[in-house]
Structures are given as structure tokens and as C-alpha cells.
CSV table of C-alpha atoms and ligand atoms in Angstrom, one decimal:
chain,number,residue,atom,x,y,z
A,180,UNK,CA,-20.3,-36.0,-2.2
A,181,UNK,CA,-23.5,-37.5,-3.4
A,182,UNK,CA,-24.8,-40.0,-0.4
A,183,UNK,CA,-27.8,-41.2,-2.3
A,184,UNK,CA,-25.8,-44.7,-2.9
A,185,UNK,CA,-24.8,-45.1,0.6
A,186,UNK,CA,-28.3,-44.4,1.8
A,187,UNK,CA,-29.5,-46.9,-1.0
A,188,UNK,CA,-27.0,-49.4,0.2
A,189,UNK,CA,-28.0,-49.4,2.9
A,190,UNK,CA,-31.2,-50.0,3.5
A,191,UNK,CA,-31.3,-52.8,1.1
A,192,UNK,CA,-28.9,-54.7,3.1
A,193,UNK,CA,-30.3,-53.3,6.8
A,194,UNK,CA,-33.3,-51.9,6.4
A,195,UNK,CA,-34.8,-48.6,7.7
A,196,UNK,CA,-33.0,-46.3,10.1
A,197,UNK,CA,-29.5,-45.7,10.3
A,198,UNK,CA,-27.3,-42.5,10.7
A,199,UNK,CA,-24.7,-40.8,8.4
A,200,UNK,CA,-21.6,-39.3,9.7
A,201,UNK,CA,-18.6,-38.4,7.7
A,202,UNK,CA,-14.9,-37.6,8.4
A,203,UNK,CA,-12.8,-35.6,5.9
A,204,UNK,CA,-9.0,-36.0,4.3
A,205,UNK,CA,-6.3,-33.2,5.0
A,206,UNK,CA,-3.5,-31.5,3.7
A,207,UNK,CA,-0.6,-29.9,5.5
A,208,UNK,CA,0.6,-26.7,4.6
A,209,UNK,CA,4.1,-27.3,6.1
A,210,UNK,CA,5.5,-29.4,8.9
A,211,UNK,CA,6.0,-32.6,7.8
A,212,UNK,CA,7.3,-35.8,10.1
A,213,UNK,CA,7.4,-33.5,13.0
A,214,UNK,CA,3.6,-35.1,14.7
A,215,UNK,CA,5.8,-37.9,16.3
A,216,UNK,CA,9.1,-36.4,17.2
A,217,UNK,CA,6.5,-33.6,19.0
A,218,UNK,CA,7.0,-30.5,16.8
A,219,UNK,CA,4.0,-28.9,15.5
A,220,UNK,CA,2.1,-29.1,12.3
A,221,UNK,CA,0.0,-27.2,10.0
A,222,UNK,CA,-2.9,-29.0,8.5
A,223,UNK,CA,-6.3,-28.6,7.4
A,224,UNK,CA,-9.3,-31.0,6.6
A,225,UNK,CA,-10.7,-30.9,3.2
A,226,UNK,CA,-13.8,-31.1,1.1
A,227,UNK,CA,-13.0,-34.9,0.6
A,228,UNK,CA,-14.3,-37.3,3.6
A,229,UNK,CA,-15.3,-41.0,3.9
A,230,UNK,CA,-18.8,-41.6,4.7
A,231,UNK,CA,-20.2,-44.2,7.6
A,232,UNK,CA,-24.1,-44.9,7.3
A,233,UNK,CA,-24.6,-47.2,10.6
A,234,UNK,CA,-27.2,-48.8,13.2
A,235,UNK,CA,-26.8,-51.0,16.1
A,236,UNK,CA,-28.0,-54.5,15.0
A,237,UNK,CA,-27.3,-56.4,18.6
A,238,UNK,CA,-25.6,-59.0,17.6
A,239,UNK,CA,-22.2,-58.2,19.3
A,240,UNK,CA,-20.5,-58.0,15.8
A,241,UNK,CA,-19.9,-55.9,12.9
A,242,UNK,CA,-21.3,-56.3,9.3
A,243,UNK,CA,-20.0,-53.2,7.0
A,244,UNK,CA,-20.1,-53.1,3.2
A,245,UNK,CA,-17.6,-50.8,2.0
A,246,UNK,CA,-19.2,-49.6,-1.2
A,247,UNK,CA,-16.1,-48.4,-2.9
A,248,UNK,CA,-14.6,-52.3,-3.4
A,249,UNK,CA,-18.2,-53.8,-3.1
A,250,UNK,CA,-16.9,-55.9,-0.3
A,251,UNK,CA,-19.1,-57.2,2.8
A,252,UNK,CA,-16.9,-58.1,6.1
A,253,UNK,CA,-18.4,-59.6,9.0
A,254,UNK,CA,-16.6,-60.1,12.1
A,255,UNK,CA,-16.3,-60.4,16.4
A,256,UNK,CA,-15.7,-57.7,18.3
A,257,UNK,CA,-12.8,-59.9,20.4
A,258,UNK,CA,-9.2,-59.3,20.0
A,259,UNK,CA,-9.1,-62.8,18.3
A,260,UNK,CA,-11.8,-61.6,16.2
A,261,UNK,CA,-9.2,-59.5,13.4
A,262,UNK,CA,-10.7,-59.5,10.1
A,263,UNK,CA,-9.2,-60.8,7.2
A,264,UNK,CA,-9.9,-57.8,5.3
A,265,UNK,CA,-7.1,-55.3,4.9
A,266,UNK,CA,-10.0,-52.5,4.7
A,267,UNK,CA,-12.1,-53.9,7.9
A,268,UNK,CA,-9.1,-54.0,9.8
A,269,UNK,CA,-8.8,-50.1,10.2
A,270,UNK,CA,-12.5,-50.4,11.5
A,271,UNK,CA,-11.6,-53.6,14.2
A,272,UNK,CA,-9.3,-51.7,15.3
A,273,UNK,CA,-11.2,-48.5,16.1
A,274,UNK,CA,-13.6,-50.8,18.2
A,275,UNK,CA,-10.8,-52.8,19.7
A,276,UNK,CA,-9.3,-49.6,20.8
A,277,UNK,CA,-12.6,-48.2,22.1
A,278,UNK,CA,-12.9,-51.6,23.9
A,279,UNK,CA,-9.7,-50.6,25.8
A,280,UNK,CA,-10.8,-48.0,27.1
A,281,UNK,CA,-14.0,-49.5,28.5
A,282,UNK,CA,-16.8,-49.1,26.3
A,283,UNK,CA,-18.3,-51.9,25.0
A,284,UNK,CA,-20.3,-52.2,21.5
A,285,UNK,CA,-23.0,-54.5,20.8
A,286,UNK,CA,-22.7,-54.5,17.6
A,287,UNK,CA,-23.6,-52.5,14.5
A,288,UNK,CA,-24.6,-52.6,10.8
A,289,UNK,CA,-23.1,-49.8,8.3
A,290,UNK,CA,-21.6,-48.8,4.6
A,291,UNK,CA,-18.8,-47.3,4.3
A,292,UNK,CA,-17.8,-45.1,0.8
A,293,UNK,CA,-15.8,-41.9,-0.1
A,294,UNK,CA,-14.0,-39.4,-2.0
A,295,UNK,CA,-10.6,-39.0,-0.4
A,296,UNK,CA,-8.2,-40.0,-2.9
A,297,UNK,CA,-6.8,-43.6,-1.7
A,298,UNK,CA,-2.8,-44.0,-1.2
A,299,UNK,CA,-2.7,-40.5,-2.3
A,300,UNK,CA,-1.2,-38.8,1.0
A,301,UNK,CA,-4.3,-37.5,2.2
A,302,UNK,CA,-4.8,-39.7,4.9
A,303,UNK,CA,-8.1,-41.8,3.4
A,304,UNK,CA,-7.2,-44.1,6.5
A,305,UNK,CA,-7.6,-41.3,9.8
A,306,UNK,CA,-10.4,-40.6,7.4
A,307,UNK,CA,-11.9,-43.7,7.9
A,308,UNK,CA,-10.9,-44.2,11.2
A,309,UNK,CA,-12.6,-40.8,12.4
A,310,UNK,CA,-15.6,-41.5,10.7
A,311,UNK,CA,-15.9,-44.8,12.2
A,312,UNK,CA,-15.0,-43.7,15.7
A,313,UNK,CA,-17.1,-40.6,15.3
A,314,UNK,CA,-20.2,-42.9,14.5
A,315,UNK,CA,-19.6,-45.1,17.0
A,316,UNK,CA,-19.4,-42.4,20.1
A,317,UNK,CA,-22.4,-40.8,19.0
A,318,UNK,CA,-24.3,-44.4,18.1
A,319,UNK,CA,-23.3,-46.0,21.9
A,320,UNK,CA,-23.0,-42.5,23.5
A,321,UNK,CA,-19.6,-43.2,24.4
A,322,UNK,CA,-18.5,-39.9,25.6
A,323,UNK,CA,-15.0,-39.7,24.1
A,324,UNK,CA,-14.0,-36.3,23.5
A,325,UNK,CA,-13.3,-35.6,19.5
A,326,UNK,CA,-9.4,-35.7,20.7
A,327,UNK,CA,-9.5,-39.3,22.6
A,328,UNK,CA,-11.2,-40.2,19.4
A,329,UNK,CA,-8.2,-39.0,17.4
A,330,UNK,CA,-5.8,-40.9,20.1
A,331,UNK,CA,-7.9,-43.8,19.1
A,332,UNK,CA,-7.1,-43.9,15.4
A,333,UNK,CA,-3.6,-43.3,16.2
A,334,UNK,CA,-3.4,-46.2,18.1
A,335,UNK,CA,-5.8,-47.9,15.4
A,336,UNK,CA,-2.6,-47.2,13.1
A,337,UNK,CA,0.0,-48.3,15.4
A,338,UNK,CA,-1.5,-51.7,17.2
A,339,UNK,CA,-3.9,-52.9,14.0
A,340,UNK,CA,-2.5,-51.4,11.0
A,341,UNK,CA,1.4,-51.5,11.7
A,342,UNK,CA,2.3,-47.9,11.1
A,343,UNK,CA,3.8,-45.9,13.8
A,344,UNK,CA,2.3,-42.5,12.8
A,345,UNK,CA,2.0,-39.4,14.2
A,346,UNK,CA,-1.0,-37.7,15.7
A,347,UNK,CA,-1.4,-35.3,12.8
A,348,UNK,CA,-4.2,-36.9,10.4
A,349,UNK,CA,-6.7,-38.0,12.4
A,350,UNK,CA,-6.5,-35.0,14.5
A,351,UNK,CA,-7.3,-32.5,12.0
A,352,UNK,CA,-10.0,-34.9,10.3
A,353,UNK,CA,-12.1,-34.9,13.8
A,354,UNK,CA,-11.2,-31.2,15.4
A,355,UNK,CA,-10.6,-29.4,11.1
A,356,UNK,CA,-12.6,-26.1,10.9
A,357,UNK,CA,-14.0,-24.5,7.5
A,358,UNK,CA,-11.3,-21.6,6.3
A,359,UNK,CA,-8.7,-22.3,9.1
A,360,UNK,CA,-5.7,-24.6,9.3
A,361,UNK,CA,-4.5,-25.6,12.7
A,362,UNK,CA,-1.3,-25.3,14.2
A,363,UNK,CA,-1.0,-28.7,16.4
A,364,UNK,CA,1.9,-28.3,19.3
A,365,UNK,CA,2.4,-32.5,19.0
A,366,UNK,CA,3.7,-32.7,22.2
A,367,UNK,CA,1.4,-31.1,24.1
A,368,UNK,CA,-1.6,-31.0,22.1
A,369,UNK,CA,-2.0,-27.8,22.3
A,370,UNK,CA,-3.8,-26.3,19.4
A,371,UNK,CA,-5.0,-22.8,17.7
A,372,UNK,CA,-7.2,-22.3,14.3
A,373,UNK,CA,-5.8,-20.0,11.9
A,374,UNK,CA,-8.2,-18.7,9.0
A,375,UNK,CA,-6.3,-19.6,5.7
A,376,UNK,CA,-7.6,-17.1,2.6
A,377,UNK,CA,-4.9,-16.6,0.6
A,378,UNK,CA,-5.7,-13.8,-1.4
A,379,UNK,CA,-4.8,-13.9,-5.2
A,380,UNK,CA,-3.2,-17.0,-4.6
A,381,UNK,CA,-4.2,-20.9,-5.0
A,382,UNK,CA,-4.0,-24.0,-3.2
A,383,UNK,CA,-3.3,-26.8,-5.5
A,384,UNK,CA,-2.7,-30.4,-5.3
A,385,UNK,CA,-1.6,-32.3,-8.0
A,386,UNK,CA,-1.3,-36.5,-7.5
A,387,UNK,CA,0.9,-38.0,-8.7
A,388,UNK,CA,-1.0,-41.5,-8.7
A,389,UNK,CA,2.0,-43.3,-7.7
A,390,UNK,CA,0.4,-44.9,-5.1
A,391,UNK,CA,1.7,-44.3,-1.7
A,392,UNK,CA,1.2,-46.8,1.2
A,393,UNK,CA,3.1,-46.1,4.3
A,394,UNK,CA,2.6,-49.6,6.0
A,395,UNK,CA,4.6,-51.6,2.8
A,396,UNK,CA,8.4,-51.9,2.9
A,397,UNK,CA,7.9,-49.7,6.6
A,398,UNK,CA,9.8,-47.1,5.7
A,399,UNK,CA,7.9,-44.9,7.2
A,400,UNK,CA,8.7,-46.5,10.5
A,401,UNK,CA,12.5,-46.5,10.0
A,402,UNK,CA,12.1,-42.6,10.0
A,403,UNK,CA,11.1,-42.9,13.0
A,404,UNK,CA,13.6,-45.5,14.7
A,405,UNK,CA,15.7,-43.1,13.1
A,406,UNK,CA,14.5,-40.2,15.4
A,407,UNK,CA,14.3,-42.4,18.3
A,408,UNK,CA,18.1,-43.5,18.2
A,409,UNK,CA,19.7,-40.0,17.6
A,410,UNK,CA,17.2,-38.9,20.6
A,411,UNK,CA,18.5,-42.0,22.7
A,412,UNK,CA,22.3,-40.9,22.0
A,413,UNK,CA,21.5,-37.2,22.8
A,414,UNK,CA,20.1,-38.2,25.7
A,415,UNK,CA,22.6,-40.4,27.4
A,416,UNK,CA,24.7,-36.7,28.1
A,417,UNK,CA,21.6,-34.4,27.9
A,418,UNK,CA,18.5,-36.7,29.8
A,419,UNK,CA,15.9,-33.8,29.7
A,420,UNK,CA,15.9,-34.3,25.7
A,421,UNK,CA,13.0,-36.6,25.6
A,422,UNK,CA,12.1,-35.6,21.9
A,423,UNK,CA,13.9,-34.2,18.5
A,424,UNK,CA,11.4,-31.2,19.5
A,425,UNK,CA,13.7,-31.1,22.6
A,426,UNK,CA,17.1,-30.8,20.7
A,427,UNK,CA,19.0,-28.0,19.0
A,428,UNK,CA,21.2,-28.0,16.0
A,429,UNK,CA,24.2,-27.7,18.2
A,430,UNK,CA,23.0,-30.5,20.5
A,431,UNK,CA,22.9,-32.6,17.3
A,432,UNK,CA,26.2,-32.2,16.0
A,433,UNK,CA,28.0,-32.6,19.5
A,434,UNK,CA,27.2,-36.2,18.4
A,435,UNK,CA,27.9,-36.2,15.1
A,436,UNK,CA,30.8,-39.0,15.5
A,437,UNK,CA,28.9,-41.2,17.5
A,438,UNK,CA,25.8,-41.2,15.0
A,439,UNK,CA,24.7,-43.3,12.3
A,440,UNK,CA,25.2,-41.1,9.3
A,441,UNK,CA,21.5,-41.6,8.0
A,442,UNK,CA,20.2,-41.3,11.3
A,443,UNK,CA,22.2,-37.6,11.1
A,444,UNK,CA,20.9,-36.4,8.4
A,445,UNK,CA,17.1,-37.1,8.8
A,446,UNK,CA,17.5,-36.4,12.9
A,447,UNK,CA,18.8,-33.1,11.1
A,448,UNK,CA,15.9,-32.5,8.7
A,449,UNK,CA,13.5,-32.9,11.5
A,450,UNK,CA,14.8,-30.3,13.7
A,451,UNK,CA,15.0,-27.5,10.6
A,452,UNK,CA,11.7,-28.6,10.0
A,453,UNK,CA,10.3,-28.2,12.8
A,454,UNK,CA,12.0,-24.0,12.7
A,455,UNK,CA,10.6,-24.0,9.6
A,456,UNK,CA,6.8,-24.4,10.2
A,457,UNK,CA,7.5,-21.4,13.4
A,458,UNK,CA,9.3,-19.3,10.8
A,459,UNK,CA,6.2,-20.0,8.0
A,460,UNK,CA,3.5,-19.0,10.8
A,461,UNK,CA,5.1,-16.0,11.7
A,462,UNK,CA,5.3,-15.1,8.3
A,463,UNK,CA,1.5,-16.2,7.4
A,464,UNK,CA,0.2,-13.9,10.4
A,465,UNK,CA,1.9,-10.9,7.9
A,466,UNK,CA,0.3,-12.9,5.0
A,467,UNK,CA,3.5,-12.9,3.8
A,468,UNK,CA,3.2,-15.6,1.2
A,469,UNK,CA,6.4,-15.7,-0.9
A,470,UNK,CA,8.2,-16.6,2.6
A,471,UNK,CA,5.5,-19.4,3.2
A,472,UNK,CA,6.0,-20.4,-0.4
A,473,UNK,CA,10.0,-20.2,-0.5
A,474,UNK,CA,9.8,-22.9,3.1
A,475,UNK,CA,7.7,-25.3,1.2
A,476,UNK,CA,10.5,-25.5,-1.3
A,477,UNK,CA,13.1,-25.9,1.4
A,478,UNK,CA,10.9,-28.6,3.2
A,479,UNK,CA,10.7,-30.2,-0.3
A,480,UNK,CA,14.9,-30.3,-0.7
A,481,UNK,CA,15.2,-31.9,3.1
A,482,UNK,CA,12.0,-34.2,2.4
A,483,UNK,CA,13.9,-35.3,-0.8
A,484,UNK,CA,17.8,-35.2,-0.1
A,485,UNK,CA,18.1,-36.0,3.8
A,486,UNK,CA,14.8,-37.7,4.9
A,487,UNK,CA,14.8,-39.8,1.5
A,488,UNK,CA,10.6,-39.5,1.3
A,489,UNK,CA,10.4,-38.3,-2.3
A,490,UNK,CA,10.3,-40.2,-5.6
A,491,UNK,CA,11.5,-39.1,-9.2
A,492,UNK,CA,7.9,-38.4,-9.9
A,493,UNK,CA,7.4,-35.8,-7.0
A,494,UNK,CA,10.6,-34.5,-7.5
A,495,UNK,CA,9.9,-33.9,-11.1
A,496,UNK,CA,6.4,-32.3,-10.4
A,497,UNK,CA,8.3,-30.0,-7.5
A,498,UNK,CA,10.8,-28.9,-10.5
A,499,UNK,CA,7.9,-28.0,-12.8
A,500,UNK,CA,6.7,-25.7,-10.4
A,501,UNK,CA,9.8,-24.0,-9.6
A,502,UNK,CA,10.3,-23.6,-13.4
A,503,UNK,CA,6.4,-22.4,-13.5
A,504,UNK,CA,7.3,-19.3,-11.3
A,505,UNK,CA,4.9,-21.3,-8.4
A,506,UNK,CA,5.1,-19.7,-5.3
A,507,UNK,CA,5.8,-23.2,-2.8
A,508,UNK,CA,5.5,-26.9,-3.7
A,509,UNK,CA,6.5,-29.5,-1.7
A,510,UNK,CA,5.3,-33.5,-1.4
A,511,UNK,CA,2.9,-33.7,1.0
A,512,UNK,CA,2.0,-36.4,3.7
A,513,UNK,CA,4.5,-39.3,4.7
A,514,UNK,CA,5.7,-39.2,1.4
A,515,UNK,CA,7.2,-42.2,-0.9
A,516,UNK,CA,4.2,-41.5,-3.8
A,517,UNK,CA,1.4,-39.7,-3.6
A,518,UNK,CA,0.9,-35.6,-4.0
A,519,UNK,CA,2.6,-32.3,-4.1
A,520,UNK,CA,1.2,-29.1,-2.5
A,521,UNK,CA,1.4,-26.0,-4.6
A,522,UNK,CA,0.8,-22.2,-4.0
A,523,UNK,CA,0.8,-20.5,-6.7
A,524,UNK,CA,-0.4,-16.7,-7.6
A,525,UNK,CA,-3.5,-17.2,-9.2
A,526,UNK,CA,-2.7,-15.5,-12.7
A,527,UNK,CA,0.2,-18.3,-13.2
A,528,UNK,CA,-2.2,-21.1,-12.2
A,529,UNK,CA,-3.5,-22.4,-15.6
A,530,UNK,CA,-0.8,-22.2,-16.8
A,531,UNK,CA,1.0,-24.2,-14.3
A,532,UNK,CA,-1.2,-26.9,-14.3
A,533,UNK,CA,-1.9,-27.1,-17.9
A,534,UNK,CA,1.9,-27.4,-18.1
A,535,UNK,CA,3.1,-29.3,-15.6
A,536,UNK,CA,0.6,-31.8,-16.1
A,537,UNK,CA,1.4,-32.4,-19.8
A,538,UNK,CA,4.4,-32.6,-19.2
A,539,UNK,CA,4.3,-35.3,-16.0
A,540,UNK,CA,2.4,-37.2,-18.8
A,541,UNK,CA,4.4,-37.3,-20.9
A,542,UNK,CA,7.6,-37.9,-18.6
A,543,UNK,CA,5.7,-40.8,-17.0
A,544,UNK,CA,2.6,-42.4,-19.1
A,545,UNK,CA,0.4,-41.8,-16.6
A,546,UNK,CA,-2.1,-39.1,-16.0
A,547,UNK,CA,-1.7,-36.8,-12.8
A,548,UNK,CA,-5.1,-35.5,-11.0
A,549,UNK,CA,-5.6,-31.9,-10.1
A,550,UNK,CA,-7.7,-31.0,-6.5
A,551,UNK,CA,-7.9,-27.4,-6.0
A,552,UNK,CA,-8.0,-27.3,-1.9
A,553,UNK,CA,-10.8,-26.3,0.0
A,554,UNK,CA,-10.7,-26.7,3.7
A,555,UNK,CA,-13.5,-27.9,5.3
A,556,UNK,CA,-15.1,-29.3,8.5
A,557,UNK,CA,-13.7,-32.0,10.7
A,558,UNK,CA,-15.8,-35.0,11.6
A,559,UNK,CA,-19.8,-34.2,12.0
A,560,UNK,CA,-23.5,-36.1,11.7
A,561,UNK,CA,-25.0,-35.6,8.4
B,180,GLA,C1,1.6,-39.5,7.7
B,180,GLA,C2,1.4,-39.8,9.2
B,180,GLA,C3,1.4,-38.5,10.0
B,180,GLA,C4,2.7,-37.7,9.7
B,180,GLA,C5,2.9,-37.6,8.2
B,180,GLA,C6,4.2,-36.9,7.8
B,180,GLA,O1,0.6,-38.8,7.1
B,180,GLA,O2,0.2,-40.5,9.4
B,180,GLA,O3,1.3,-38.8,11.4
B,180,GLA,O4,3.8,-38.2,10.3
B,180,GLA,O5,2.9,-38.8,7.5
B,180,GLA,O6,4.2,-35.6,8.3
């Protein structure tokens, strides 16, 4: 992305000086709601990151311009000091959170902008959160390692924003690596790059621009009180299953009577999910891609039928592409709006999009946007 307006921006507000970082948006090939019922995922950070230009001003508060709504907060760095603005709030939190863990910030100027998509289920908020956390540790010389600052826009999420996410997003937008996706055990952390060049194929996303927004209604959250009560149940006879990662299909149904029937079915989603990724890694080590593709479909039916995360218009888009010969498509992220992911052989791409496209239009008055994916670096100074 162009900077020259952030840089611009800033200095007419603050002045000289001042130091550019940036965080990027992800996908996920496969794995989805697995980050906080500790399976593993399989994302990547992209070529689309939100910006932070910032400088210490001493004042022991925060003045940031976020140059994409042309909207100035200013606010305390106390936990009474919770900006008004739903934006700013994100930020607060980060320094709250920082705060908690003993580091103290005197204070700092900066402009925010980006290209991540908003609402689109590319996770423009760990975007902003990294970026913002990322400047900070390197402005103050914190010392937080790049994954305490991904535990700190989790719990940005979870104490300041309201949703109970998973560890995924802003893990991958401060440790992503050009070319390589990153297979994330949740529970343990434990993490390995894997170079992603999917010869003859392409890596599509296509919005949907329904607008997804995981904190409104919080059904993204009732997922994962879901989780928690089937693991509670299970437990109660088997105590060492401390996690969905913990439990086995078999476990599962020896509590099938005593289970709320939603609860079931998306308890059961989550642990064929979570096979699912293994199963897609193994067969990306043989770059075996019509396997990878034919588990994105089947992560699409369970994201759709049992966890209830789809929408007519993702459903329709993941129709198009099975009627477009597409390798895998799937919605992508938390779900409830926002984009599918496609692989698709590279001679039926134009095609694809030309027609799937057209025909979303025409379906639903409203044009879908097209990313091609390109993974890129995690969180960095500019
Ligand atoms: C959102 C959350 C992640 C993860 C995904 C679903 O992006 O922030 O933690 O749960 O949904 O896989």
C-alpha cells in the first residue's frame, strides 16, 4: 500500500519524526473454529496490513487519527480511561493489556490507515491490534516476544472488544512468513512454516460484502459456550478431556442423550474439523491438491449445516464453485458474512470468477470483490 498519506497525516498533526510499522490480514487454508477448542490451524498473512505511523508525545495519553474514517480519539491510558470510539477501543485495549503485564506507556501520537478489507473475515482487527502492539514494543522497548504480543490482542478481543476468539489471527499477522502458511498446534503453541506454491493452481478470495462482525448478536461466542458445555459433560466421566482437541468421536456420542442437540452437532463439527486440517496437511506435503481442495468443501458442508456459520450468500458463492469445476471453497474466518476461499486450477480461473461473480450479482444486487492471495510477512518496521 501507498503510505505517502499516512506519512502526510502525520506530520501535519505531530510534526517531524515518527515510525511506520504495519501488521497484515490472513487467510486460513483449512481449520476453522478449532484455535479455541486447541486443534490446530492453517493460516497465512497476506499482502493486506493496517498501518501505524507513531511517536511518543509524553503526555501519558494517546491521540491517534485513523485515516480511513477521518476520526481523531484522544484518551487516558487508565482502565477508566475506555474510549468512546468503537475503533480506539481495539487500540486501549492493547495498552491496557500491555499495562497488565507491567509496562507502562507515556504516551504516544500516531495514524492509523489500511487495506485489509473491514468485516470481511480477514481479521482487520488482530491487524490492528498487531500493528499497534508491534509499534508499541518497539517505540517503549518493551521486550514482549512477537507471541506475548499475539496473547495480547487476544486478550484485547476478549476483555475490550467482547469476543472470545481464538489465538489464530493475531498470531499469524505478527509470526506470518512470505510463501509459507503455518500450522499452529492451539494448545500448545507449537508451530511449523510450510512453503505454500501451489503450482498451476490459484488462491482466490472472493467477498461477499455482506458484512461480517463477530462481536454483534455474539454468535460467535455461543460456538464457543457450545464447545465448553459438551467438554464439561465429557468430562464429568472422562476428567483428562480438558478440550474438544482432547475428545474422540466415540467419546462424543457416549453422551449423545445427555447433550443439547445443537451443542452435538457443532461439538461434532469441531472434532472432524480438527481431522480434517491433519488429513489436508498430510496430503499438502504430497502436494496433493484435489484432496486439500475436496476438505475445504467438506469444512464448508459442517461450517454450513452443523456449526450454522454460513449465509445464503456464502453458500451460494460455495455452489458456484462446485458447479465451476473449482478445486476447494469454503467460507473463511468466523464466518456469518464475509469471504469464501477458493483453489482452483488456474486454466478454470477466469472463468470461475467471471461467472461466479455475475452471477452473485445478479442473485444479490450487490457487487462481490475478487483478492487473488498472496502470503506475506507478519508484523515488521517499515
Ligand atoms: C475468527 C477468530 C479466530 C477463529 C476464527 C474461526 O477469525 O478470531 O480466533 O476462531 O474466527 O476459525
Amino acid at each position: 500500500m501507498n503510505t505517502t498519506k499516512i506519512q502526510e497525516q502525520f506530520s501535519g498533526l505531530y510534526g517531524d519524526g515518527g515510525v511506520l510499522y504495519t501488521a497484515p490480514g490472513r487467510i486460513n487454508l483449512i481449520g476453522e473454529h478449532t484455535d479455541y477448542n486447541g486443534g490446530f490451524v492453517l493460516p497465512g498473512a497476506v499482502d493486506k496490513a493496517i498501518y501505524c505511523k507513531i511517536k511518543p508525545n509524553g503526555l501519558y495519553k494517546a491521540r491517534v487519527f485513523a485515516l480511513d474514517l477521518n476520526e481523531q480519539a484522544e484518551f487516558g491510558l487508565r482502565e477508566e480511561d475506555k474510549p468512546k470510539e468503537g475503533w480506539a477501543k481495539y487500540i486501549f485495549g492493547v495498552c491496557r493489556e500491555m499495562n497488565k503485564r507491567g509496562r507502562e506507556i507515556a504516551g504516544f501520537d500516531a495514524v492509523v490507515s489500511g487495506d485489509v478489507p473491514l468485516e470481511a473475515g480477514m481479521s482487520s482487527s488482530a491487524a490492528l491490534e498487531s500493528a499497534v502492539g508491534f509499534a508499541l514494543n518497539d517505540t517503549f522497548n518493551f521486550g514482549f516476544t512477537r507471541q506475548e504480543l499475539a496473547l495480547i490482542g487476544q486478550a484485547t478481543e476478549h476483555n475490550y472488544v467482547g469476543v472470545k476468539c481464538g489465538i489464530m489471527d493475531q498470531f499469524i499477522s505478527c509470526l506470518g512468513r512470505a510463501g509459507s502458511l503455518l500450522r499452529l498446534d492451539c494448545r500448545s503453541l507449537a508451530y511449523e512454516y510450510v512453503p505454500f506454491f501451489p503450482d498451476g493452481y490459484k488462491l482466490t478470495l472472493i467477498n461477499s460484502c455482506v458484512k461480517h462482525n463477530l462481536a454483534v448478536g455474539g454468535e460467535y461466542n455461543k460456538r464457543r459456550e457450545s464447545c465448553e458445555r459438551v467438554v464439561a459433560e465429557i468430562a464429568r466421566k472422562h476428567p483428562e478431556v480438558k478440550l474438544l482437541r482432547d475428545a474422540t468421536p466415540d467419546l462424543l456420542q457416549e453422551m449423545k442423550d445427555r447433550t443439547d442437540a445443537t451443542d452435538y452437532v457443532r461439538a461434532e463439527f469441531v472434532i472432524e474439523e480438527i481431522q480434517r486440517l491433519l488429513d489436508a496437511c498430510e496430503a499438502l506435503q504430497k502436494g496433493d491438491y484435489e484432496t486439500v481442495g475436496r476438505k475445504m468443501y467438506e469444512t464448508h458442508d459442517g461450517l454450513s449445516k452443523k456449526y450454522t456459520v454460513s449465509s445464503p450468500e456464502l453458500d451460494f458463492l460455495n455452489e458456484q464453485a462446485r458447479q465451476y469445476g473449482v478445486t476447494g471453497s469454503r467460507v473463511m474466518g468466523g464466518g456469518f458474512g464475509g469471504c469464501t476461499i477458493n483453489l482452483v486450477k488456474a486454466d478454470k480461473a477466469d472463468a470461475f470468477l467471471k461467472g461466479a461473480t455475475e452471477a452473485y450479482e445478479q442473485a444479490f444486487h450487490t457487487k462481490p470483490e475478487m483478492y487473488d492471495v498472496v502470503i506475506g510477512e507478519g508484523a515488521r518496521k517499515i
